[in-house]
Amino acid sequence: MFDFAARPDADTATIWDDLVAAADGVTAGERDGIANMANVAALCWELLPDLNWAGFYRMIDDELVLGPFQGRAACIRIALGRGVCGTAAATKATQRIDDVHAFPGHIACDAASASELVVPLVVAGRVIGVLDLDSPMPGRFTPADAAGAERLCAMIAARLVG
Ligand code: SME
């Protein structure tokens, strides 16, 4: 059993330090990418406050396909360039969206989502998927969250393949 203590009142950088360390711990030495995505989604869900969805989309045949996640059942396939996730994958750039309703083409999987953070997972220059975090709070994700999520994705991306 893994037992990581959530510290929702800690500052954002500390929360991400905890999350990166926990993700490193659970994925190191495991070569199954789906298992690693499942555990990292669970850690995001447990350690990051105020989320209503946390998980992965995998790039399969130039399309994003739903991967392991926590939260409500979600859209299964997202075309490159569509929505926040497809934009992150197509541009290889983090998307930090304070108000999803103002994002052109936002795909509403859960009407409760108000803000979103999506980070592309890049391995050897290729986007292999995205990490998607949703919150019911407008403006939930700060630049410190984007930096933390990018740190997490840089550390785990290669462990999510295979
Ligand atoms: N809102 C996302 C779709 C995925 S769900 O939020 C889980 C988007 O616009 O790409």
Short mmCIF file of C-alpha atoms and ligand atoms in Angstrom, two decimals:
data_model
loop_
_atom_site.label_atom_id
_atom_site.label_comp_id
_atom_site.label_asym_id
_atom_site.label_seq_id
_atom_site.Cartn_x
_atom_site.Cartn_y
_atom_site.Cartn_z
CA MET A 1 0.00 0.00 0.00
CA PHE A 2 1.15 3.52 -0.76
CA ASP A 3 0.17 6.12 1.80
CA PHE A 4 0.91 9.70 0.81
CA ALA A 5 -0.41 12.46 3.03
CA ALA A 6 -2.25 15.26 1.23
CA ARG A 7 -1.34 18.74 2.47
CA PRO A 8 -4.02 20.91 0.85
CA ASP A 9 -3.06 23.93 2.96
CA ALA A 10 0.61 23.89 1.95
CA ASP A 11 1.82 26.38 -0.66
CA THR A 12 1.46 25.37 -4.29
CA ALA A 13 5.15 24.62 -4.87
CA THR A 14 5.23 22.34 -1.82
CA ILE A 15 2.12 20.47 -2.95
CA TRP A 16 3.78 19.85 -6.33
CA ASP A 17 7.06 18.84 -4.62
CA ASP A 18 5.05 16.21 -2.71
CA LEU A 19 3.26 15.09 -5.85
CA VAL A 20 6.40 14.80 -7.98
CA ALA A 21 8.16 12.83 -5.23
CA ALA A 22 5.17 10.52 -4.76
CA ALA A 23 4.81 9.99 -8.52
CA ASP A 24 8.51 9.21 -8.77
CA GLY A 25 8.13 6.69 -5.96
CA VAL A 26 5.18 4.82 -7.46
CA THR A 27 6.38 4.78 -11.09
CA ALA A 28 10.10 4.10 -10.66
CA GLY A 29 10.88 0.59 -11.77
CA GLU A 30 7.40 -0.09 -13.26
CA ARG A 31 7.45 -0.48 -17.05
CA ASP A 32 3.69 -0.60 -17.70
CA GLY A 33 2.61 2.85 -18.88
CA ILE A 34 -1.09 2.34 -18.14
CA ALA A 35 -0.38 1.25 -14.57
CA ASN A 36 1.82 4.31 -14.10
CA MET A 37 -0.84 6.65 -15.55
CA ALA A 38 -3.44 5.11 -13.23
CA ASN A 39 -1.31 5.70 -10.15
CA VAL A 40 -0.31 9.24 -11.15
CA ALA A 41 -3.97 10.14 -11.83
CA ALA A 42 -4.84 8.82 -8.37
CA LEU A 43 -2.04 10.86 -6.78
CA CYS A 44 -3.15 14.05 -8.57
CA TRP A 45 -6.69 13.41 -7.35
CA GLU A 46 -5.56 12.84 -3.77
CA LEU A 47 -2.90 15.53 -3.40
CA LEU A 48 -4.26 18.45 -5.47
CA PRO A 49 -7.17 20.29 -3.86
CA ASP A 50 -10.32 21.43 -5.67
CA LEU A 51 -10.30 19.14 -8.71
CA ASN A 52 -13.28 17.45 -10.35
CA TRP A 53 -11.22 15.48 -12.90
CA ALA A 54 -7.61 14.35 -13.16
CA GLY A 55 -6.18 12.03 -15.75
CA PHE A 56 -4.62 11.23 -19.06
CA TYR A 57 -5.38 11.10 -22.74
CA ARG A 58 -3.07 8.93 -24.85
CA MET A 59 -2.04 9.72 -28.41
CA ILE A 60 -3.12 6.79 -30.59
CA ASP A 61 -3.03 7.10 -34.40
CA ASP A 62 -2.92 10.90 -34.25
CA GLU A 63 -5.94 11.13 -31.97
CA LEU A 64 -6.21 11.57 -28.19
CA VAL A 65 -7.91 8.60 -26.52
CA LEU A 66 -9.11 8.57 -22.92
CA GLY A 67 -6.66 6.96 -20.51
CA PRO A 68 -6.62 6.33 -16.76
CA PHE A 69 -8.36 9.05 -14.74
CA GLN A 70 -10.26 9.96 -11.59
CA GLY A 71 -13.58 11.78 -11.77
CA ARG A 72 -16.71 11.43 -13.88
CA ALA A 73 -16.83 9.41 -17.09
CA ALA A 74 -15.41 11.56 -19.88
CA CYS A 75 -15.24 12.07 -23.66
CA ILE A 76 -13.33 9.17 -25.19
CA ARG A 77 -11.73 10.58 -28.36
CA ILE A 78 -10.42 14.11 -28.99
CA ALA A 79 -9.04 15.16 -32.37
CA LEU A 80 -5.70 16.97 -32.50
CA GLY A 81 -6.28 20.71 -32.28
CA ARG A 82 -9.74 20.32 -30.72
CA GLY A 83 -10.58 21.54 -27.22
CA VAL A 84 -8.05 22.33 -24.55
CA CYS A 85 -6.48 18.86 -24.69
CA GLY A 86 -6.21 18.75 -28.48
CA THR A 87 -4.71 22.24 -28.49
CA ALA A 88 -2.05 21.25 -25.94
CA ALA A 89 -1.19 18.16 -27.97
CA ALA A 90 -1.10 20.00 -31.31
CA THR A 91 0.99 22.93 -30.05
CA LYS A 92 3.15 20.99 -27.54
CA ALA A 93 2.35 23.86 -25.15
CA THR A 94 0.75 23.85 -21.71
CA GLN A 95 -2.78 25.24 -21.71
CA ARG A 96 -3.76 27.02 -18.46
CA ILE A 97 -7.35 28.12 -18.84
CA ASP A 98 -8.97 30.28 -16.13
CA ASP A 99 -12.44 30.11 -17.69
CA VAL A 100 -13.12 27.13 -19.92
CA HIS A 101 -16.34 28.65 -21.19
CA ALA A 102 -14.30 31.43 -22.82
CA PHE A 103 -11.99 28.92 -24.58
CA PRO A 104 -13.03 28.48 -28.20
CA GLY A 105 -13.89 24.83 -28.84
CA HIS A 106 -13.68 23.75 -25.20
CA ILE A 107 -15.09 20.23 -24.88
CA ALA A 108 -17.40 20.05 -21.87
CA CYS A 109 -17.16 16.52 -20.47
CA ASP A 110 -18.46 17.61 -17.08
CA ALA A 111 -20.62 20.73 -16.83
CA ALA A 112 -19.08 21.40 -13.41
CA SER A 113 -15.63 22.16 -14.89
CA ALA A 114 -14.75 25.86 -14.77
CA SER A 115 -10.98 25.95 -15.23
CA GLU A 116 -8.47 23.52 -16.72
CA LEU A 117 -4.75 22.80 -16.94
CA VAL A 118 -3.43 20.55 -19.71
CA VAL A 119 0.24 19.63 -20.14
CA PRO A 120 1.56 17.72 -23.15
CA LEU A 121 3.62 14.60 -22.48
CA VAL A 122 6.63 14.67 -24.76
CA VAL A 123 9.02 11.75 -25.24
CA ALA A 124 11.91 12.06 -27.69
CA GLY A 125 10.23 15.08 -29.27
CA ARG A 126 6.93 13.25 -29.82
CA VAL A 127 3.66 13.98 -27.96
CA ILE A 128 2.56 10.67 -26.44
CA GLY A 129 -0.47 12.13 -24.62
CA VAL A 130 -1.55 14.83 -22.21
CA LEU A 131 -2.17 15.24 -18.50
CA ASP A 132 -5.54 16.96 -17.95
CA LEU A 133 -6.64 18.56 -14.67
CA ASP A 134 -10.10 20.14 -14.29
CA SER A 135 -11.53 22.22 -11.46
CA PRO A 136 -15.01 23.47 -10.61
CA MET A 137 -13.37 26.73 -9.41
CA PRO A 138 -12.73 29.46 -12.00
CA GLY A 139 -9.03 30.40 -12.10
CA ARG A 140 -8.03 27.41 -9.96
CA PHE A 141 -4.67 26.87 -11.69
CA THR A 142 -1.87 29.40 -11.14
CA PRO A 143 1.42 29.73 -13.01
CA ALA A 144 2.94 27.78 -10.09
CA ASP A 145 0.53 24.93 -10.84
CA ALA A 146 1.54 25.00 -14.51
CA ALA A 147 5.22 24.89 -13.52
CA GLY A 148 4.57 22.03 -11.10
CA ALA A 149 2.56 20.04 -13.65
CA GLU A 150 5.28 20.55 -16.25
CA ARG A 151 7.85 19.31 -13.74
CA LEU A 152 5.69 16.24 -13.07
CA CYS A 153 5.19 15.53 -16.77
CA ALA A 154 8.88 15.94 -17.60
CA MET A 155 9.71 13.42 -14.87
CA ILE A 156 7.08 10.78 -15.73
CA ALA A 157 6.54 11.05 -19.51
CA ALA A 158 9.01 8.33 -20.46
CA ARG A 159 7.46 6.02 -17.83
CA LEU A 160 4.02 6.29 -19.41
CA VAL A 161 4.94 4.61 -22.69
CA GLY A 162 4.54 0.87 -23.15
N1 SME B 1 -12.26 19.76 -21.49
C1 SME B 1 -11.34 18.98 -22.27
C2 SME B 1 -11.87 17.62 -22.59
C3 SME B 1 -11.47 16.58 -21.63
S1 SME B 1 -12.32 16.61 -20.19
O1 SME B 1 -12.15 17.89 -19.50
C4 SME B 1 -11.92 15.37 -19.20
C5 SME B 1 -10.98 19.72 -23.55
O2 SME B 1 -11.57 20.76 -23.87
O3 SME B 1 -10.11 19.24 -24.25
#
